[in-house]
PDB file of C-alpha atoms and ligand atoms in Angstrom:
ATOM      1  CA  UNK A   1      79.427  58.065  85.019  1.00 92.00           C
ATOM      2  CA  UNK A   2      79.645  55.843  81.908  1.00 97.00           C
ATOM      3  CA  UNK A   3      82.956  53.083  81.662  1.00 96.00           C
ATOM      4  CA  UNK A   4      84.696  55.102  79.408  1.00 97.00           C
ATOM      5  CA  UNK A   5      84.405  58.456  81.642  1.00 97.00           C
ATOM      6  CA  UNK A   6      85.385  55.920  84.719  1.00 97.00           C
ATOM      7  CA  UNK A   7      88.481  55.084  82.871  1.00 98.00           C
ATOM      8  CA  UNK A   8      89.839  58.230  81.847  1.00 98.00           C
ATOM      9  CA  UNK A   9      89.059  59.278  85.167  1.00 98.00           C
ATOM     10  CA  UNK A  10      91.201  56.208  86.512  1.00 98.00           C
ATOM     11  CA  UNK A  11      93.840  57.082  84.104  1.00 98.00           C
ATOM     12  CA  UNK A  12      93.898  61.012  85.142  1.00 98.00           C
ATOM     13  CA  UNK A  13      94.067  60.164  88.667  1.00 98.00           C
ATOM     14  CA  UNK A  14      96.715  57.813  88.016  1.00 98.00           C
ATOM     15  CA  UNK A  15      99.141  60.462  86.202  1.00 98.00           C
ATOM     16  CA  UNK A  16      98.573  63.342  89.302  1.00 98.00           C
ATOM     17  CA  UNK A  17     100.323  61.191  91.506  1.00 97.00           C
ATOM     18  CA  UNK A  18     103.567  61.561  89.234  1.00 98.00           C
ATOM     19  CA  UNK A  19     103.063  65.578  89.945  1.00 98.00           C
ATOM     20  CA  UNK A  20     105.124  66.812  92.814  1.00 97.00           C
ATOM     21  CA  UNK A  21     105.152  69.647  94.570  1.00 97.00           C
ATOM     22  CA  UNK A  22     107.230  72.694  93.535  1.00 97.00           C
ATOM     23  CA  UNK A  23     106.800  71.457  89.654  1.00 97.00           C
ATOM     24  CA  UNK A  24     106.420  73.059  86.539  1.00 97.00           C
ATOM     25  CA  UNK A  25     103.180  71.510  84.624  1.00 98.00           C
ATOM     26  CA  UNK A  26     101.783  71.539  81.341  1.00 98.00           C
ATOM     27  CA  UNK A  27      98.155  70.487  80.707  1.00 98.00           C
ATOM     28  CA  UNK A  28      96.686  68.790  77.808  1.00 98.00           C
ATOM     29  CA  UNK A  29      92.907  69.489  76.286  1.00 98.00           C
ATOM     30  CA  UNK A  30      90.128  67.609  76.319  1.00 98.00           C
ATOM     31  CA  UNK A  31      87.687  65.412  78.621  1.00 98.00           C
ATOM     32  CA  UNK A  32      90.708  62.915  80.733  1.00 98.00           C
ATOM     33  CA  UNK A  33      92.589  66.552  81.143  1.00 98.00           C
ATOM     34  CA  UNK A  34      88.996  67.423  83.343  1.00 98.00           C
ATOM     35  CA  UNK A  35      89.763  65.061  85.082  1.00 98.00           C
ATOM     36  CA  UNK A  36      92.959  65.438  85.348  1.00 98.00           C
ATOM     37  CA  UNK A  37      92.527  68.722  86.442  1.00 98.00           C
ATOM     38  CA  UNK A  38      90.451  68.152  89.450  1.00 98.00           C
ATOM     39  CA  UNK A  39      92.798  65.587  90.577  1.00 98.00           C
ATOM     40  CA  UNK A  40      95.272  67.979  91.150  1.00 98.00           C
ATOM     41  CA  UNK A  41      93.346  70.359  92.669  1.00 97.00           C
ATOM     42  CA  UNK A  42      92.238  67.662  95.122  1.00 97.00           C
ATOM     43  CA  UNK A  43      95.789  67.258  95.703  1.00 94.00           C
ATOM     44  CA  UNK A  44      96.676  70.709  97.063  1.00 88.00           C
ATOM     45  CA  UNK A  45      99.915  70.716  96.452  1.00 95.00           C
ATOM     46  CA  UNK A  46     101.998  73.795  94.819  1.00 96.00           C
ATOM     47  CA  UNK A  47     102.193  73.940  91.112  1.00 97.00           C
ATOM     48  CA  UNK A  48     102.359  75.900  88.319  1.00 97.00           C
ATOM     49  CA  UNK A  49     101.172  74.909  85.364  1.00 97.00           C
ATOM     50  CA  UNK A  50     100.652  76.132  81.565  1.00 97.00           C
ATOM     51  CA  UNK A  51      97.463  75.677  79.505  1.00 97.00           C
ATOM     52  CA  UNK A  52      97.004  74.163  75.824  1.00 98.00           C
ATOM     53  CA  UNK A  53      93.716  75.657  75.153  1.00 97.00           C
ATOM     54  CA  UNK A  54      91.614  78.895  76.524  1.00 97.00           C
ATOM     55  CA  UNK A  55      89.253  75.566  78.141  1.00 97.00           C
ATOM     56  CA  UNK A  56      91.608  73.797  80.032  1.00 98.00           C
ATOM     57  CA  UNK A  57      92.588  77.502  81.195  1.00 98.00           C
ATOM     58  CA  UNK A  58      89.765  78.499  82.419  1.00 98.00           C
ATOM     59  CA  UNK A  59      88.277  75.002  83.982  1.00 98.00           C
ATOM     60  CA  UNK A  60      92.258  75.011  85.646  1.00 98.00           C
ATOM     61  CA  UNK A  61      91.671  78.673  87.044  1.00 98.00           C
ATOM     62  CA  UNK A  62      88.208  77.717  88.337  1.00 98.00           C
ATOM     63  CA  UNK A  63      89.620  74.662  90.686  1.00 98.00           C
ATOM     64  CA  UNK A  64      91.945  76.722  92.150  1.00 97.00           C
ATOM     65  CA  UNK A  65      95.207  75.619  89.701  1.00 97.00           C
ATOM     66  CA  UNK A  66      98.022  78.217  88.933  1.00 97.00           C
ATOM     67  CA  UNK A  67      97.855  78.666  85.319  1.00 97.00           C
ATOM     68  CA  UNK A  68     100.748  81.017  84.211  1.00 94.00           C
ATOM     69  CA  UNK A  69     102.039  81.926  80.417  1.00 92.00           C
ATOM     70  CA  UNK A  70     103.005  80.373  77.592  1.00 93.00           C
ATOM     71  CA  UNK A  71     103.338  82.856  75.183  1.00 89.00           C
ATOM     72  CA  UNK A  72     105.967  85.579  74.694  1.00 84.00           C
ATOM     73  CA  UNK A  73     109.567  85.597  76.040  1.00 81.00           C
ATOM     74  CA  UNK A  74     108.676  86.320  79.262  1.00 80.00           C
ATOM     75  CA  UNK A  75     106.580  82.786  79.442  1.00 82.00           C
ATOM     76  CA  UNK A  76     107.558  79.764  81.208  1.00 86.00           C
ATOM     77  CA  UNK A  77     109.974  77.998  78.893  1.00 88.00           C
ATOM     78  CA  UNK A  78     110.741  75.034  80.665  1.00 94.00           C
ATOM     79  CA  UNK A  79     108.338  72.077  82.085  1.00 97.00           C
ATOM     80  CA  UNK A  80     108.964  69.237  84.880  1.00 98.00           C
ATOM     81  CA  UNK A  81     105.743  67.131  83.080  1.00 98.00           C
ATOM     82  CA  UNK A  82     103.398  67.630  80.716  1.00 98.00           C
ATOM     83  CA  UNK A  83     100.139  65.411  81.172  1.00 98.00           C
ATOM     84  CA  UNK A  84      97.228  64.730  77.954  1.00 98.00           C
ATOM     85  CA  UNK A  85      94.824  62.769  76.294  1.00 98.00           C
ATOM     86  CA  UNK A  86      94.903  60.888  72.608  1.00 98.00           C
ATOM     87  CA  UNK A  87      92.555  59.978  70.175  1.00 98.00           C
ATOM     88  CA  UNK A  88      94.682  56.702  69.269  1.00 98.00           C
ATOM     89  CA  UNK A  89      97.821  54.933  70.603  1.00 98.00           C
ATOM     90  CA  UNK A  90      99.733  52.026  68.374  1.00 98.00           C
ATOM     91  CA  UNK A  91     101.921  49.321  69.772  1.00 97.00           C
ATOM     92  CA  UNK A  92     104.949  51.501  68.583  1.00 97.00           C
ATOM     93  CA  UNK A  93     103.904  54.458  70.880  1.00 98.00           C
ATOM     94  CA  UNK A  94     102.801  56.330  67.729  1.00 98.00           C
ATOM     95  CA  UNK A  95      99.959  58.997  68.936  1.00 98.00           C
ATOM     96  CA  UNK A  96      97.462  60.878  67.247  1.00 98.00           C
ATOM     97  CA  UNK A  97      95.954  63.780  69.213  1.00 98.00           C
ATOM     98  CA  UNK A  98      94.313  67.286  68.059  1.00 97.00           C
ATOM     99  CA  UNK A  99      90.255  65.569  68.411  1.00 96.00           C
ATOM    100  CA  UNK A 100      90.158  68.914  70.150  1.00 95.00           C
ATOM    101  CA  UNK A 101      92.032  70.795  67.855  1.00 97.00           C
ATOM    102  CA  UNK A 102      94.582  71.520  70.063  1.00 98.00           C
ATOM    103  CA  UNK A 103      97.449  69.800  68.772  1.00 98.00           C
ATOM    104  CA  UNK A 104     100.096  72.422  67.790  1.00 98.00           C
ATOM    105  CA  UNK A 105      99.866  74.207  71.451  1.00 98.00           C
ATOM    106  CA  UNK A 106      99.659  70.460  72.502  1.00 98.00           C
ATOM    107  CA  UNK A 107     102.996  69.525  70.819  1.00 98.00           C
ATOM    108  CA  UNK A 108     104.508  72.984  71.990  1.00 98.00           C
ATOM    109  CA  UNK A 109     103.961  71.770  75.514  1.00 98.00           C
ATOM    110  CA  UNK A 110     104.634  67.949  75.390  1.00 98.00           C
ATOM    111  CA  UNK A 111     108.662  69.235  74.178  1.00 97.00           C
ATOM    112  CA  UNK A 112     108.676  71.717  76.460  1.00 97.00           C
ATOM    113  CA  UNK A 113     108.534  69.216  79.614  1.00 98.00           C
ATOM    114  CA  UNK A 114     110.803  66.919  80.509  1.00 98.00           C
ATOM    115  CA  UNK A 115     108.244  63.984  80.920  1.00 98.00           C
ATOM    116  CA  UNK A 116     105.080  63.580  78.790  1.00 98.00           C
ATOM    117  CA  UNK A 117     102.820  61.821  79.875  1.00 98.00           C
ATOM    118  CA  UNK A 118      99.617  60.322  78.031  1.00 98.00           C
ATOM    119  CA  UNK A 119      96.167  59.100  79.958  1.00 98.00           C
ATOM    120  CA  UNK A 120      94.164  57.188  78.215  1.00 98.00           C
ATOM    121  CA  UNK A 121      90.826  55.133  78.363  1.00 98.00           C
ATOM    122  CA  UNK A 122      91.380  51.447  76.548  1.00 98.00           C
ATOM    123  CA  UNK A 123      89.672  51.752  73.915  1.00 98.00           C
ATOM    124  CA  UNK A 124      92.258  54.809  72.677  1.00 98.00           C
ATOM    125  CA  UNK A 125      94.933  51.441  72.684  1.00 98.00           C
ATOM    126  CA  UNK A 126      94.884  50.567  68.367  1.00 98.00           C
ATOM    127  CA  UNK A 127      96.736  47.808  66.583  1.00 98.00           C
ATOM    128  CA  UNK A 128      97.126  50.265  63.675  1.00 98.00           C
ATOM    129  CA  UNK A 129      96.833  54.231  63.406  1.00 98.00           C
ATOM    130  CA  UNK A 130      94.392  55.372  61.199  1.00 98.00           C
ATOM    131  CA  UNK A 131      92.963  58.658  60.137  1.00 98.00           C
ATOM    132  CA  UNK A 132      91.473  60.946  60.563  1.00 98.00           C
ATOM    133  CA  UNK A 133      95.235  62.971  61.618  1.00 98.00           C
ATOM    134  CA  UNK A 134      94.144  66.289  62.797  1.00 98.00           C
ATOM    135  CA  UNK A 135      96.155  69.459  61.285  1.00 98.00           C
ATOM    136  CA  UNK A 136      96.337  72.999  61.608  1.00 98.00           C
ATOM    137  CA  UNK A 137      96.677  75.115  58.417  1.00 98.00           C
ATOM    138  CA  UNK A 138      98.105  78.535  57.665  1.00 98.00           C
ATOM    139  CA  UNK A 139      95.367  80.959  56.447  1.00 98.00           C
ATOM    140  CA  UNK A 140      97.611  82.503  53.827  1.00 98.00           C
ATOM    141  CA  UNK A 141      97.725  80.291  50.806  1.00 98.00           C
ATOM    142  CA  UNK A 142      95.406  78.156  52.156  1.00 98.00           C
ATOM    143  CA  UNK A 143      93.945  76.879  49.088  1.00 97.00           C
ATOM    144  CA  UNK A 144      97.213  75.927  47.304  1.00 97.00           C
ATOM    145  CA  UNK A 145      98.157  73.806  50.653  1.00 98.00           C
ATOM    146  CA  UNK A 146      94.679  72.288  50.418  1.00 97.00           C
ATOM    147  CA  UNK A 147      95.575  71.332  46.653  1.00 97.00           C
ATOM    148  CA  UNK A 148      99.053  70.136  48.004  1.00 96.00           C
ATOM    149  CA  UNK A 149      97.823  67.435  50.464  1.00 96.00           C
ATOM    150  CA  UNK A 150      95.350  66.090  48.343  1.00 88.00           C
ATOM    151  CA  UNK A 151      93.364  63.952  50.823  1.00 96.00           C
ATOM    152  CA  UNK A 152      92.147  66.549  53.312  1.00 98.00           C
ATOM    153  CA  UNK A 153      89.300  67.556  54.713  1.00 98.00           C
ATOM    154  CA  UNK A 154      88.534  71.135  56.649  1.00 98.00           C
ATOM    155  CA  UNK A 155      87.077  70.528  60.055  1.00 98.00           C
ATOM    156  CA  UNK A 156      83.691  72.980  60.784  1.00 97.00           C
ATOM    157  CA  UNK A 157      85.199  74.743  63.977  1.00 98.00           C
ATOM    158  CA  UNK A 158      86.513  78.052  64.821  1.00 97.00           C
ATOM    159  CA  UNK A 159      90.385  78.899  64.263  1.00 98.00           C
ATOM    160  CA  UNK A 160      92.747  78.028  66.566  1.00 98.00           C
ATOM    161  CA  UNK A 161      93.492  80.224  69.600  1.00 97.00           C
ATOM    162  CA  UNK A 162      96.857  81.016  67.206  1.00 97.00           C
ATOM    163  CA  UNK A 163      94.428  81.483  64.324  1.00 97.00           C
ATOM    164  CA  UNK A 164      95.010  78.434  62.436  1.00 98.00           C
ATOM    165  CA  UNK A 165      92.465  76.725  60.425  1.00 98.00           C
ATOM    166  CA  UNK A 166      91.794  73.321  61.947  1.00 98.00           C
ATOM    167  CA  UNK A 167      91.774  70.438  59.035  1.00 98.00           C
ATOM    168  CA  UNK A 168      91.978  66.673  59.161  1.00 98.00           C
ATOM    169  CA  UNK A 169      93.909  64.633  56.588  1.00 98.00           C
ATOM    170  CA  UNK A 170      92.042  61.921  55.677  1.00 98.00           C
ATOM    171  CA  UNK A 171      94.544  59.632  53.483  1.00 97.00           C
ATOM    172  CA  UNK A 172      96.571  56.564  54.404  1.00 96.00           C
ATOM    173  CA  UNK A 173      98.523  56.378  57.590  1.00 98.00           C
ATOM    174  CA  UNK A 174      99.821  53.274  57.666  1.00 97.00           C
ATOM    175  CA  UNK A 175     103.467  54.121  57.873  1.00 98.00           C
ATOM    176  CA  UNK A 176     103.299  57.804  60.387  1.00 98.00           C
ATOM    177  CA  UNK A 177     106.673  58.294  60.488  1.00 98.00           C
ATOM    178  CA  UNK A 178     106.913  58.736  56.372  1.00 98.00           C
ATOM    179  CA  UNK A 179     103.546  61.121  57.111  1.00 98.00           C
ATOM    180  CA  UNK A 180     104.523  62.992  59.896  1.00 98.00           C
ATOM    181  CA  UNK A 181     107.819  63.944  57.885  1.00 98.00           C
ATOM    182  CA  UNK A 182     105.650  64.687  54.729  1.00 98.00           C
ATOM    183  CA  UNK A 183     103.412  66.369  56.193  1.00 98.00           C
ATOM    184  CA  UNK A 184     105.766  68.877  58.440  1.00 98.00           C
ATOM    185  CA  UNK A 185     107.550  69.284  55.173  1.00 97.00           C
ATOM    186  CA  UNK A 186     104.458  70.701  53.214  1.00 98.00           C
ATOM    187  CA  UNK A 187     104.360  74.573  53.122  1.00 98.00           C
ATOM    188  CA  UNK A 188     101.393  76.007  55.023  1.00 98.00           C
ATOM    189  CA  UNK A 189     101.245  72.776  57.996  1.00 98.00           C
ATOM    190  CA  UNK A 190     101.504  74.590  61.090  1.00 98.00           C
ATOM    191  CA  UNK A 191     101.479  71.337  62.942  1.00 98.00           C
ATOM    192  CA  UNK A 192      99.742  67.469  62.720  1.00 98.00           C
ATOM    193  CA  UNK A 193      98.457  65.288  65.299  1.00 98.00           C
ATOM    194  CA  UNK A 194     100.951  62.467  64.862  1.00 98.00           C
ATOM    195  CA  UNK A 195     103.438  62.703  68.086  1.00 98.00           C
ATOM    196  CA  UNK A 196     106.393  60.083  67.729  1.00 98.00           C
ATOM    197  CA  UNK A 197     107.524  57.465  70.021  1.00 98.00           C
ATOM    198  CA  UNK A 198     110.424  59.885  71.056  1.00 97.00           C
ATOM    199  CA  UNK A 199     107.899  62.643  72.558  1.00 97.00           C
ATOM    200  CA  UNK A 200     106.443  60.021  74.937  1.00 98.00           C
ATOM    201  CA  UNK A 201     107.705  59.149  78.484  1.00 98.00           C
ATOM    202  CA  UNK A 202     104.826  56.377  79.185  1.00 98.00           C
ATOM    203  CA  UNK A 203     101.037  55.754  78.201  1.00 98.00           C
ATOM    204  CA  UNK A 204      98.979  55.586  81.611  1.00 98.00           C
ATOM    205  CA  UNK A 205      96.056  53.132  80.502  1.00 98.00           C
ATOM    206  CA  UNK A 206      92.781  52.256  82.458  1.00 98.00           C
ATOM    207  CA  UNK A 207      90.536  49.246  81.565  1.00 97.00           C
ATOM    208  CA  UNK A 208      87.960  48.373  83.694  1.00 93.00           C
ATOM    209  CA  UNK A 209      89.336  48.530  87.399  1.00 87.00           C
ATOM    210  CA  UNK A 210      93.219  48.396  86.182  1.00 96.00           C
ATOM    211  CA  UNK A 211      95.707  50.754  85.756  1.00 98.00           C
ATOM    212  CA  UNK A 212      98.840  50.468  83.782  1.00 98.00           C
ATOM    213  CA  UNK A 213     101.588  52.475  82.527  1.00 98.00           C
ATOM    214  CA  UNK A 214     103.097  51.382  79.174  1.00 98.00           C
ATOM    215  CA  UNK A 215     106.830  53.206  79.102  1.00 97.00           C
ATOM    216  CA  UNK A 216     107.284  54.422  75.874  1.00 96.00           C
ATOM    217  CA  UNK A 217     110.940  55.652  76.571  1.00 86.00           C
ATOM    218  CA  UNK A 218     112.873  55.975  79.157  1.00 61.00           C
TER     219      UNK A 218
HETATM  220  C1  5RP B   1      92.759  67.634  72.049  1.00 50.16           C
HETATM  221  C2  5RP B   1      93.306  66.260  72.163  1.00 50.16           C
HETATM  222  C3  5RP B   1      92.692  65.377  73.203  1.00 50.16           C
HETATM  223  O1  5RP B   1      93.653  65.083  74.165  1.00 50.16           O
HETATM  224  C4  5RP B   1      92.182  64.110  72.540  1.00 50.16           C
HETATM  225  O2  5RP B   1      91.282  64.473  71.500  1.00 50.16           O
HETATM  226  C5  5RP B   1      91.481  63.211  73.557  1.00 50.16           C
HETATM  227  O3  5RP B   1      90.311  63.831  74.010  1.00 50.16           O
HETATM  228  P1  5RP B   1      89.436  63.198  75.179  1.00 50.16           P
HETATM  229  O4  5RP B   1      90.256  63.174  76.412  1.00 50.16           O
HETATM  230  O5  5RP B   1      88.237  64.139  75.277  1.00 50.16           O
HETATM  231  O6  5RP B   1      89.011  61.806  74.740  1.00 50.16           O
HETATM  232  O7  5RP B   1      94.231  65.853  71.499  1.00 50.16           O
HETATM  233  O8  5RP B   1      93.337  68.329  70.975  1.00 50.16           O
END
């Protein structure tokens, strides 16, 4: 396995030991969530747990995890922890996430829990935030919401699960909180990748051999 992989692995393993029995868990997207996922299911203990993406889903059904829904009224509405990856992590706790394109069911999930939790490799840890910022984009009018942002790019991948387009804004971001409001204020955003300090309960880094959680809040 390369460093990297190693520390996102270290990091994964590192978050499962906050799972407990009994709990309610939501699971992020992307390569750390692999992980993440078979170190619960090494664990063996009884969870249930929602899914951000049809791929975390299915690789969670295939170790053995109980992955129930999300959707509807009749799906879980309430989570103990929710557990993901980042793209990038400032000294502010300001995250960007949605490399996967996953960052509106990603968001969904994170305020859903009562504890979210972010695993990260080191190199994930930036002095400053900077783009791309992932984004998901209503179909309907989605030229005129193109023309509105300006500085945005679309991203060549399927719709979402939710049948968003997937898009990346590709302007400044060196003050995310005046973006993230701007950008949840422009008609036909579904959702962006920037998750404020707020969302955050800690950032569980690995470098090398070392593990450390950086508490956000809380
Ligand atoms: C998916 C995400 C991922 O968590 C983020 O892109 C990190 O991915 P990886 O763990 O593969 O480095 O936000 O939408």
């Amino acid at each position: 396995m390369n460093p990297t992989d190693l520390e996102k692995q270290a990091a994964a393993q590192a978050a499962a030991e906050l799972v407990e029995s009994g709990m309610r868990v939501g699971l992020g997207t992307g390569s750390t969530v692999g992980f993440l996922l078979q170190a619960l299911a090494d664990r063996s203990i009884s969870i249930e747990c929602v899914s951000t993406s049809p791929q975390t889903e299915q690789l969670a059904r295939s170790l053995g995890l109980v992955v129930h829904s999300f959707s509807g009224v009749d799906g879980i509405g309430h989570l103990d922890i929710a557990i993901d990856g980042a793209d990038q992590v400032d000294p502010a706790g300001w995250i960007i996430k949605g490399g996967g394109a996953a960052h509106t069911r990603e968001k969904c999930v994170a305020a859903a829990a009562d504890r979210f939790i972010v695993i990260v490799s080191h190199e994930k840890l930036v002095s400053r935030l900077s783009a791309p910022v992932p984004l998901e984009l209503l179909n309907f009018g989605l030229a005129a919401t193109l023309a509105n942002l300006e500085t945005v790019q679309l991203r060549d991948v399927p719709p979402s699960p939710d049948g968003g387009i997937i898009a990346d804004w590709t302007g400044d971001v060196s003050d995310p909180e005046a973006l993230a409001a701007t950008l949840s204020a422009t008609p036909g955003v579904i959702d962006h990748g920037l998750f404020a300090p707020d969302m955050t309960e800690r950032v569980v880094v690995a470098q090398g051999t070392t593990t450390r959680h950086i508490m956000i809040k809380g």
